[in-house]
Structure formats: structure tokens, C-alpha cells
Amino acid sequence: IEAPRCSYFPLLTSQVRKYFGDMMLNFIGDDADIWYDVDGTPLKWHYPIGLLFDLHTGYRPDSNSPPPLPWPVTVHFKNFPAEKLIRANAIDATQDFFMSMIKEADFLRNGSTKKVMNLSKNDQTQLWDGLWSKNYDRFWSVNYRLVINDGQTPRHIPLRIYLPDNCPVIQEPVSPVDESGNKLTLGNILHQVLPELFTSPLPSENAFAVPVIHGVIPQLDMPIIWASQNLCYPDNFLHIVVLLGI
């Protein structure tokens, strides 16, 4: 399957079921019982597919090796790992989680969820339908109003940082400007949050750790506001995977 990086595995489930059904391998259970893993590690269904790829393949875009594609993912129809994954109605739960992330991003950016809550019911539906149907013009015609923030400096950047070896996700309030009102860069933020790994905001001095966003290594000197507006996933969070080693 050719899947968008910004989609979710539950949105592929009907296609997966049809594939196996066409092979006369019918599954009579509920979609919520279907789960995916890579090398024995269950994949979190509420994470975007691109984020999971960056996190679990460990592929460094600056290496001389080609990306590990196609990505071998195993589909399971039984023995749901309830101790590791949340069992929920696949499509509905994904939509609910997606909208909760949109609201959380709005709260971090503005100090309230008013901008999301003030969207019409049709606009809120359009956000999800645009993502689900891969109609990104439809999606961004609504989401643009949330991300651009009316030209105002956001209070905080909706940001999550992921480290290897199942480390807890790092999410803390990150201001896009310093005390003097100067715009901070991605390098400034990584140095602020992970000074042991990013000993300097300058890329030339951080050979041991690299950030990966959407499968690429971004420039550390880009303003964090620009990164948040242009490199966020559809849930409006800037998801950064940190890879270690050279």
C-alpha cells in the first residue's frame, strides 16, 4: 500500500481487509481487533504513519543508504496487545484523538481552544474529511486559519520530541521568542530542551544527534514559528524524531 505520511493506520484498515478478503482470507472480527507491528513492536495507531516510520526505522536521511522502502509492516487479526495499545473503535477513535490533538495545539498556541471551538460544525467535519479522503486543499482551507494564527506570535509552539529506545515523549511549553522578543530557531529550541544532545543551536556542533521531521533533516537555523506553520503534521503538532549516532 502506498500510504501518506500524514495518514493513520486505522484509515488503511478497510483497504487491508479487502486485500485479504480478495485472497479468501476473510476476517469476521471488528476493525478494533486489527493491529500492526514492526519487528515485534506494536505500532501506536494514533501516531501518524510518517512519524512511526521515522521513529521505528531509525533511518538517517544523511546516510549513504537508501530509505528502507517498502516498509515491512505485519498485520494482525487476533491477540490484540491490550497492555501496549489502546483498544478502540478504529475510525471513530482516530477521529476523536485527531480532534483532541487539534484542540490541544490550539490551546498551546493561543492559551484557549476558542479558535477550534468557534469553527462551524461543517468546518470541523471538513478538517477530518479532507484528511481521510486525502483532499488536502479541502483540509487546509480550514486548517490554515488555525496554523497561521492571524499573524500573531503564538504563546507556545505545539511540539513533541521523540527519542529512541522507548523513551517518554517530551512535550513541554516552548516559547517561540526569547525574553527580548527575538525569534528563536529550531536549533535554539532543541538546545533548550535537550542540551545534553544538542550542545549548541548551531548544526556544525551537533554531529551526534540529528532531528528528523517528515523524513528529512531540517535546517536548525529556521525560525521555530516557520517550522511550526510549515512542517507540522495535520494535528498541528511539530513532531520531531531525534536520531543518535553517525
Short mmCIF file of C-alpha atoms in Angstrom, two decimals:
data_model
loop_
_atom_site.label_atom_id
_atom_site.label_comp_id
_atom_site.label_asym_id
_atom_site.label_seq_id
_atom_site.Cartn_x
_atom_site.Cartn_y
_atom_site.Cartn_z
CA ILE A 1 0.00 0.00 0.00
CA GLU A 2 1.21 3.50 -0.78
CA ALA A 3 0.20 5.43 2.32
CA PRO A 4 0.53 9.17 3.02
CA ARG A 5 2.91 10.08 5.83
CA CYS A 6 0.23 12.19 7.47
CA SER A 7 -2.41 9.45 7.48
CA TYR A 8 -3.10 6.86 10.20
CA PHE A 9 -3.09 3.07 10.09
CA PRO A 10 -6.80 2.74 11.04
CA LEU A 11 -7.63 4.68 7.86
CA LEU A 12 -5.99 1.86 5.87
CA THR A 13 -7.84 -0.94 7.65
CA SER A 14 -10.72 -1.24 5.19
CA GLN A 15 -8.22 -1.50 2.33
CA VAL A 16 -6.24 -4.12 4.25
CA ARG A 17 -9.39 -6.15 4.94
CA LYS A 18 -10.35 -6.05 1.28
CA TYR A 19 -6.87 -7.23 0.26
CA PHE A 20 -7.07 -10.31 2.45
CA GLY A 21 -10.74 -10.82 1.63
CA ASP A 22 -9.90 -10.97 -2.08
CA MET A 23 -7.48 -13.76 -1.15
CA MET A 24 -10.38 -15.60 0.55
CA LEU A 25 -8.87 -14.86 3.97
CA ASN A 26 -11.94 -13.25 5.47
CA PHE A 27 -11.81 -11.79 8.96
CA ILE A 28 -15.13 -11.68 10.79
CA GLY A 29 -13.98 -9.67 13.81
CA ASP A 30 -14.23 -5.97 14.48
CA ASP A 31 -11.79 -3.45 12.98
CA ALA A 32 -10.71 -2.56 16.51
CA ASP A 33 -9.12 -6.03 16.79
CA ILE A 34 -6.78 -5.35 13.85
CA TRP A 35 -3.36 -4.07 14.76
CA TYR A 36 0.05 -3.58 13.18
CA ASP A 37 3.62 -4.20 14.25
CA VAL A 38 7.20 -3.82 13.06
CA ASP A 39 9.79 -6.34 14.24
CA GLY A 40 7.52 -7.39 17.09
CA THR A 41 6.82 -3.83 18.28
CA PRO A 42 3.12 -2.85 18.15
CA LEU A 43 2.58 0.41 16.27
CA LYS A 44 0.57 3.11 18.03
CA TRP A 45 -2.48 3.64 15.84
CA HIS A 46 -2.91 7.26 17.00
CA TYR A 47 0.54 8.29 15.68
CA PRO A 48 0.79 9.49 12.04
CA ILE A 49 2.31 6.88 9.73
CA GLY A 50 5.23 9.13 8.78
CA LEU A 51 6.09 9.68 12.43
CA LEU A 52 6.02 5.92 13.06
CA PHE A 53 8.29 5.33 10.06
CA ASP A 54 10.87 7.88 11.26
CA LEU A 55 10.68 6.54 14.81
CA HIS A 56 10.87 2.80 14.14
CA THR A 57 13.15 2.54 11.10
CA GLY A 58 15.85 4.73 12.60
CA TYR A 59 16.73 5.81 9.08
CA ARG A 60 19.01 8.84 8.90
CA PRO A 61 18.41 10.89 5.76
CA ASP A 62 22.06 11.99 5.80
CA SER A 63 23.33 8.40 5.46
CA ASN A 64 24.57 6.88 2.23
CA SER A 65 21.95 4.14 2.40
CA PRO A 66 18.57 4.33 0.65
CA PRO A 67 15.47 4.51 2.85
CA PRO A 68 14.09 1.12 3.91
CA LEU A 69 11.21 1.01 1.44
CA PRO A 70 8.88 -0.70 1.13
CA TRP A 71 8.43 -0.70 4.90
CA PRO A 72 7.56 -4.24 6.05
CA VAL A 73 4.64 -3.96 8.47
CA THR A 74 2.84 -7.03 9.83
CA VAL A 75 -0.96 -7.02 10.09
CA HIS A 76 -2.56 -8.92 12.98
CA PHE A 77 -6.17 -10.03 13.25
CA LYS A 78 -6.05 -11.53 16.75
CA ASN A 79 -4.17 -11.39 20.07
CA PHE A 80 -4.57 -7.63 20.40
CA PRO A 81 -1.79 -6.36 22.77
CA ALA A 82 -4.11 -4.56 25.17
CA GLU A 83 -1.21 -3.99 27.58
CA LYS A 84 0.60 -1.91 24.96
CA LEU A 85 -2.13 -0.40 22.78
CA ILE A 86 -5.48 1.21 23.49
CA ARG A 87 -8.34 -0.81 22.07
CA ALA A 88 -10.94 1.43 20.47
CA ASN A 89 -13.27 1.61 17.52
CA ALA A 90 -10.74 2.22 14.78
CA ILE A 91 -12.07 5.09 12.66
CA ASP A 92 -14.11 6.86 15.35
CA ALA A 93 -11.29 6.69 17.90
CA THR A 94 -8.77 8.02 15.39
CA GLN A 95 -11.03 10.95 14.54
CA ASP A 96 -11.65 11.71 18.24
CA PHE A 97 -7.93 11.59 19.04
CA PHE A 98 -7.11 13.71 16.00
CA MET A 99 -9.58 16.41 17.03
CA SER A 100 -8.31 16.36 20.62
CA MET A 101 -4.78 16.99 19.31
CA ILE A 102 -6.07 19.87 17.16
CA LYS A 103 -7.64 21.40 20.29
CA GLU A 104 -4.51 20.83 22.37
CA ALA A 105 -2.39 22.53 19.72
CA ASP A 106 -4.82 25.44 19.67
CA PHE A 107 -4.60 25.75 23.46
CA LEU A 108 -0.79 25.75 23.42
CA ARG A 109 -0.71 28.32 20.63
CA ASN A 110 -3.35 30.69 21.99
CA GLY A 111 -4.00 29.82 25.65
CA SER A 112 -7.51 28.59 24.84
CA THR A 113 -9.36 26.38 22.36
CA LYS A 114 -11.63 29.19 21.18
CA LYS A 115 -10.39 29.15 17.58
CA VAL A 116 -11.21 25.46 17.20
CA MET A 117 -14.44 25.62 19.17
CA ASN A 118 -15.57 28.61 17.10
CA LEU A 119 -15.26 26.60 13.90
CA SER A 120 -18.61 25.64 12.46
CA LYS A 121 -19.65 22.02 12.60
CA ASN A 122 -19.15 21.89 8.84
CA ASP A 123 -15.59 23.26 9.18
CA GLN A 124 -14.71 20.70 11.86
CA THR A 125 -16.09 17.91 9.70
CA GLN A 126 -14.18 19.28 6.72
CA LEU A 127 -10.89 19.03 8.63
CA TRP A 128 -11.31 15.29 9.19
CA ASP A 129 -12.92 14.51 5.85
CA GLY A 130 -10.14 16.33 4.00
CA LEU A 131 -7.50 14.27 5.80
CA TRP A 132 -9.40 10.98 5.49
CA SER A 133 -10.07 11.44 1.77
CA LYS A 134 -6.55 12.82 1.01
CA ASN A 135 -8.15 16.06 -0.20
CA TYR A 136 -5.58 18.39 1.32
CA ASP A 137 -6.89 21.53 -0.37
CA ARG A 138 -10.15 20.90 1.47
CA PHE A 139 -8.29 20.25 4.72
CA TRP A 140 -6.00 23.29 4.53
CA SER A 141 -8.77 25.68 3.55
CA VAL A 142 -9.90 25.31 7.19
CA ASN A 143 -6.67 24.45 8.99
CA TYR A 144 -4.82 27.45 7.53
CA ARG A 145 -6.85 29.70 9.83
CA LEU A 146 -5.67 27.75 12.88
CA VAL A 147 -1.99 27.47 11.98
CA ILE A 148 -1.28 30.97 10.65
CA ASN A 149 -2.67 32.43 13.88
CA ASP A 150 -3.84 35.75 12.35
CA GLY A 151 -0.25 36.95 12.16
CA GLN A 152 0.05 36.94 15.96
CA THR A 153 3.05 35.44 17.75
CA PRO A 154 1.89 32.18 19.37
CA ARG A 155 2.22 31.82 23.14
CA HIS A 156 3.78 28.39 22.78
CA ILE A 157 4.73 26.04 19.96
CA PRO A 158 2.80 22.74 19.80
CA LEU A 159 5.82 20.48 19.86
CA ARG A 160 6.62 16.85 20.65
CA ILE A 161 10.08 15.29 20.64
CA TYR A 162 10.68 11.53 20.32
CA LEU A 163 13.87 9.77 21.40
CA PRO A 164 15.00 6.18 20.67
CA ASP A 165 14.60 3.15 22.95
CA ASN A 166 11.00 3.85 24.03
CA CYS A 167 11.93 6.98 25.96
CA PRO A 168 8.92 9.03 27.14
CA VAL A 169 7.70 11.62 24.67
CA ILE A 170 8.98 15.09 25.52
CA GLN A 171 6.32 17.78 25.50
CA GLU A 172 6.78 21.00 27.39
CA PRO A 173 5.75 24.63 26.86
CA VAL A 174 8.13 26.17 24.32
CA SER A 175 8.05 29.90 23.60
CA PRO A 176 8.88 30.94 20.02
CA VAL A 177 10.68 34.10 21.18
CA ASP A 178 13.24 34.94 23.84
CA GLU A 179 12.82 37.48 26.64
CA SER A 180 13.76 40.29 24.26
CA GLY A 181 11.18 39.25 21.70
CA ASN A 182 13.73 37.83 19.24
CA LYS A 183 12.51 34.85 17.22
CA LEU A 184 14.03 31.54 18.30
CA THR A 185 15.23 28.92 15.82
CA LEU A 186 14.70 25.18 15.79
CA GLY A 187 18.30 24.84 16.97
CA ASN A 188 17.63 27.20 19.88
CA ILE A 189 14.65 25.08 20.97
CA LEU A 190 16.49 21.75 20.71
CA HIS A 191 19.42 23.20 22.65
CA GLN A 192 16.99 24.49 25.27
CA VAL A 193 15.06 21.22 25.67
CA LEU A 194 17.88 18.70 25.11
CA PRO A 195 21.16 20.46 25.98
CA GLU A 196 22.97 17.13 26.51
CA LEU A 197 22.31 16.09 22.91
CA PHE A 198 22.24 19.49 21.23
CA THR A 199 25.10 21.24 22.96
CA SER A 200 24.76 24.21 20.60
CA PRO A 201 21.97 25.70 18.47
CA LEU A 202 24.40 25.51 15.52
CA PRO A 203 24.24 22.38 13.31
CA SER A 204 28.02 22.13 12.82
CA GLU A 205 28.49 21.45 16.52
CA ASN A 206 25.89 18.66 16.91
CA ALA A 207 27.19 15.69 14.96
CA PHE A 208 25.94 13.07 17.43
CA ALA A 209 22.21 13.82 17.27
CA VAL A 210 20.04 14.95 14.38
CA PRO A 211 16.36 15.94 14.27
CA VAL A 212 14.12 14.40 11.62
CA ILE A 213 10.78 15.92 10.56
CA HIS A 214 8.72 14.33 7.80
CA GLY A 215 11.65 12.14 6.80
CA VAL A 216 14.14 14.96 6.28
CA ILE A 217 16.78 16.67 8.42
CA PRO A 218 15.65 20.29 8.77
CA GLN A 219 17.89 23.32 8.95
CA LEU A 220 18.49 24.24 12.59
CA ASP A 221 18.59 27.95 11.80
CA MET A 222 14.97 28.09 10.62
CA PRO A 223 12.64 30.11 12.90
CA ILE A 224 10.61 27.75 15.09
CA ILE A 225 7.42 29.66 14.16
CA TRP A 226 8.04 28.95 10.48
CA ALA A 227 8.76 25.30 11.26
CA SER A 228 5.54 25.02 13.26
CA GLN A 229 3.46 26.54 10.48
CA ASN A 230 5.03 24.69 7.57
CA LEU A 231 6.30 21.37 8.94
CA CYS A 232 3.55 20.42 11.39
CA TYR A 233 1.51 17.26 10.86
CA PRO A 234 -2.25 17.67 10.25
CA ASP A 235 -2.83 17.51 14.02
CA ASN A 236 -0.90 20.84 14.10
CA PHE A 237 1.91 19.47 16.25
CA LEU A 238 5.53 19.68 15.19
CA HIS A 239 6.61 16.06 15.70
CA ILE A 240 10.42 15.75 15.87
CA VAL A 241 12.23 12.42 15.96
CA VAL A 242 15.78 12.63 17.33
CA LEU A 243 18.22 10.06 15.92
CA LEU A 244 21.52 9.31 17.58
CA GLY A 245 24.85 8.15 16.24
CA ILE A 246 26.60 8.87 12.99
#
